[in-house]
Amino acid sequence: MRIGLAGVGRIGAFHAATLNAITEIDSLVLADAVPTRARDVAHALGVESVESPEALFGAGIDGLVIAAATDAHAPLILAGVDAGLPTFCEKPVAHDVDGTIAVLDKVSGVDIPVHIGFQRRYDAGYLTARAAVASGELGWVHTMRSGTLDPAPPSPEYIASSGGFFRDCSVHDFDSVRWVSGTEVREVYAVGANRGEEFFKEVGDIDTAAAVLTLGDGTIALVSGTRYNARGYDVRLEVLGSLDSLSVGLDERLPLRSAEPDVTFPNGTPYPAFMERFRAAYVAELTAFTDMVAGRASATCTVADALEAFYIAEACELSRIEHRPVLVDEVRR
Ligand SMILES: NC(=O)c1ccc[n+]([C@@H]2O[C@H](COP(=O)([O-])OP(=O)(O)OC[C@H]3O[C@@H](n4cnc5c(N)ncnc54)[C@H](O)[C@@H]3O)[C@@H](O)[C@H]2O)c1
């Protein structure tokens, strides 16, 4: 199997190494808008590169992985589908609802898998939580608590084109809340704060956020996040039910210290970044993509799923700006 990868920045270079280690992939071809970047990563891994993202489509590939900057996602997905290529794309599909719907319209009814990368769906803990909800062993779920705490902000350039905290960061929490619970979000109330570097404020973004989500069955989900959690990369989900409760991410590397006397848990090295926290999940999701390329599986996180998570992010942004609860239906088209 021959895979093309578009975009070898922060996560693209990491995906390149993951793809290169998957045995079913015989050859890997890299491209980036900055050709030297593709050449450097290809050289380090001993794989091929081409001079432009467009050149990938003439390189005889069987599947396309998109890890380029967000602006490039929609055009590359559309080009992949036009070329008949099973396509994996990092979240988000596009910067806005219109762009996401345009891609959805194009891929709907086309028999080519288009999978969007919400890697928590391939994490062992999240899979266990989803199974526990589905089996009923937690009873009825009254509360979910989902958090994404980054140790330090990405670059000002990344923030300027990220779409803002809810669309870029909390969108992972929104996807996992609806995927683990199996229930859609009905209403949100969101707030944001800005006490970090000026470049957030300059582009109308926030560095810390929280949202209360009410799900269709009445479950309350609390989502929180920040770009300033110096102790480490802390991603967790608690699912609290009438019969039992569980926590995803409660392991020795959890970046938190106990204030209780004589308690040593957790005592591992805190996760420094998303690559380490979700290494196994990224391997599992890209391996699952090779099943799609081989025709053994269809996409499980679709453009429609990504749109639903994006609607929740849109509703949170509107709620934060207007200081009021917002029904997700208000932003749905
Ligand atoms: N799932 C996750 O955990 C996760 C984590 C980080 C980033 N992401 C997503 O991945 C994407 C990339 O993020 P990043 O942090 O690696 O950004 P980055 O800025 O580090 O890298 C982006 C790369 O894309 C390249 N690029 C831009 N336009 C291109 C095009 N048309 N074709 C090919 N390459 C192009 C840039 O030159 C750069 O090398 C973003 O959309 C982000 O939302 C997902």
Short mmCIF file of N, CA and C and ligand atoms in Angstrom, two decimals, residues 6-12 15 31-34 37 53-54 67-70 72-73 76 90-92 117-119 158 168 172 233 274 278 282 285, ligand 1:
data_model
loop_
_atom_site.label_atom_id
_atom_site.label_comp_id
_atom_site.label_asym_id
_atom_site.label_seq_id
_atom_site.Cartn_x
_atom_site.Cartn_y
_atom_site.Cartn_z
N ALA A 6 -0.05 14.86 3.20
CA ALA A 6 0.04 16.29 2.91
C ALA A 6 0.15 17.07 4.21
N GLY A 7 1.25 17.76 4.40
CA GLY A 7 1.45 18.57 5.60
C GLY A 7 2.34 17.86 6.59
N VAL A 8 3.54 18.40 6.81
CA VAL A 8 4.46 17.77 7.77
C VAL A 8 4.94 18.80 8.79
N GLY A 9 3.97 19.51 9.38
CA GLY A 9 4.30 20.43 10.47
C GLY A 9 4.35 19.64 11.77
N ARG A 10 3.81 20.24 12.84
CA ARG A 10 3.85 19.63 14.17
C ARG A 10 3.25 18.23 14.18
N ILE A 11 1.99 18.09 13.77
CA ILE A 11 1.39 16.75 13.85
C ILE A 11 1.70 15.93 12.59
N GLY A 12 1.92 16.61 11.46
CA GLY A 12 2.19 15.87 10.21
C GLY A 12 3.50 15.09 10.30
N HIS A 15 2.79 12.13 12.38
CA HIS A 15 2.03 11.12 11.62
C HIS A 15 2.93 10.41 10.60
N ALA A 31 4.43 15.50 1.28
CA ALA A 31 4.38 16.81 0.61
C ALA A 31 4.03 17.87 1.63
N ASP A 32 4.48 19.09 1.37
CA ASP A 32 4.14 20.22 2.24
C ASP A 32 4.13 21.46 1.35
N ALA A 33 3.38 22.47 1.79
CA ALA A 33 3.38 23.73 1.04
C ALA A 33 4.79 24.32 1.01
N VAL A 34 5.58 23.99 2.02
CA VAL A 34 7.00 24.38 2.04
C VAL A 34 7.80 23.13 1.68
N ARG A 37 10.45 21.44 3.89
CA ARG A 37 9.95 20.76 5.08
C ARG A 37 9.68 19.28 4.76
N PRO A 53 1.93 19.70 -2.78
CA PRO A 53 0.80 18.83 -2.42
C PRO A 53 0.10 18.28 -3.66
N GLU A 54 0.00 19.10 -4.72
CA GLU A 54 -0.68 18.67 -5.95
C GLU A 54 0.03 17.46 -6.57
N ALA A 67 -2.61 16.32 6.99
CA ALA A 67 -2.24 16.88 8.30
C ALA A 67 -1.72 18.30 8.10
N ALA A 68 -2.18 18.91 7.01
CA ALA A 68 -1.76 20.28 6.67
C ALA A 68 -2.49 21.28 7.56
N ALA A 69 -2.15 22.56 7.40
CA ALA A 69 -2.84 23.62 8.14
C ALA A 69 -4.33 23.58 7.77
N THR A 70 -5.16 24.05 8.69
CA THR A 70 -6.62 23.92 8.56
C THR A 70 -7.16 24.45 7.23
N ALA A 72 -6.10 24.26 4.39
CA ALA A 72 -5.87 23.34 3.26
C ALA A 72 -6.77 22.10 3.34
N HIS A 73 -7.47 21.89 4.47
CA HIS A 73 -8.20 20.63 4.64
C HIS A 73 -9.27 20.42 3.58
N LEU A 76 -8.12 19.85 -0.02
CA LEU A 76 -7.41 18.57 -0.17
C LEU A 76 -8.37 17.38 -0.05
N GLU A 90 -7.06 15.36 9.38
CA GLU A 90 -7.08 15.87 10.75
C GLU A 90 -8.28 16.81 10.93
N LYS A 91 -8.78 16.89 12.15
CA LYS A 91 -9.82 17.89 12.43
C LYS A 91 -9.22 19.27 12.28
N PRO A 92 -9.98 20.33 12.00
CA PRO A 92 -11.37 20.31 11.58
C PRO A 92 -11.45 20.15 10.05
N GLY A 117 -9.98 12.92 11.82
CA GLY A 117 -9.12 12.45 12.91
C GLY A 117 -9.46 13.00 14.29
N PHE A 118 -10.38 12.34 14.96
CA PHE A 118 -10.61 12.58 16.39
C PHE A 118 -10.04 11.36 17.11
N GLN A 119 -8.75 11.44 17.46
CA GLN A 119 -8.03 10.24 17.89
C GLN A 119 -8.50 9.67 19.22
N TYR A 158 -0.35 30.07 14.72
CA TYR A 158 -1.31 28.96 14.80
C TYR A 158 -2.61 29.46 15.41
N ASP A 168 -11.00 24.83 17.94
CA ASP A 168 -9.70 24.18 17.76
C ASP A 168 -9.43 23.13 18.82
N HIS A 172 -12.44 18.55 20.53
CA HIS A 172 -12.13 17.15 20.88
C HIS A 172 -13.03 16.69 22.04
N TYR A 233 0.34 18.02 29.88
CA TYR A 233 -0.82 17.88 28.99
C TYR A 233 -1.83 16.98 29.70
N PHE A 274 0.40 16.28 23.43
CA PHE A 274 -0.60 15.34 22.91
C PHE A 274 0.03 14.12 22.25
N PHE A 278 -1.41 10.51 23.50
CA PHE A 278 -2.26 9.75 22.58
C PHE A 278 -1.48 8.93 21.56
N TYR A 282 -3.09 7.39 18.15
CA TYR A 282 -2.74 7.80 16.78
C TYR A 282 -2.33 6.59 15.95
N GLU A 285 -5.56 4.76 15.09
CA GLU A 285 -6.45 5.40 14.10
C GLU A 285 -5.85 5.36 12.70
N1 LIG B 1 -5.88 15.52 16.34
C1 LIG B 1 -5.01 16.20 17.03
O1 LIG B 1 -4.69 15.85 18.14
C2 LIG B 1 -4.34 17.40 16.43
C3 LIG B 1 -3.24 17.96 17.09
C4 LIG B 1 -2.60 19.04 16.50
C5 LIG B 1 -3.07 19.57 15.31
N2 LIG B 1 -4.17 19.03 14.71
C6 LIG B 1 -4.65 19.60 13.45
O2 LIG B 1 -3.66 19.33 12.46
C7 LIG B 1 -3.52 20.43 11.58
C8 LIG B 1 -2.05 20.85 11.53
O3 LIG B 1 -1.68 21.30 12.79
P1 LIG B 1 -0.13 21.51 13.18
O4 LIG B 1 -0.12 21.81 14.63
O5 LIG B 1 0.69 20.38 12.67
O6 LIG B 1 0.20 22.83 12.35
P2 LIG B 1 1.61 23.33 11.82
O7 LIG B 1 1.43 24.78 11.56
O8 LIG B 1 2.71 22.88 12.71
O9 LIG B 1 1.83 22.55 10.42
C9 LIG B 1 1.02 22.73 9.30
C10 LIG B 1 1.82 22.33 8.06
O10 LIG B 1 0.94 22.34 6.93
C11 LIG B 1 1.68 22.89 5.84
N3 LIG B 1 0.74 23.31 4.81
C12 LIG B 1 -0.01 24.44 4.73
N4 LIG B 1 -0.80 24.40 3.63
C13 LIG B 1 -0.56 23.22 3.02
C14 LIG B 1 -1.06 22.58 1.85
N5 LIG B 1 -1.98 23.17 1.07
N6 LIG B 1 -0.59 21.36 1.53
C15 LIG B 1 0.34 20.75 2.28
N7 LIG B 1 0.87 21.32 3.41
C16 LIG B 1 0.42 22.53 3.76
C17 LIG B 1 2.52 23.99 6.47
O11 LIG B 1 3.58 24.38 5.63
C18 LIG B 1 2.98 23.29 7.75
O12 LIG B 1 4.16 22.55 7.53
C19 LIG B 1 -4.46 21.53 12.09
O13 LIG B 1 -5.60 21.55 11.27
C20 LIG B 1 -4.82 21.10 13.50
O14 LIG B 1 -6.17 21.44 13.83
C21 LIG B 1 -4.79 17.95 15.23
#
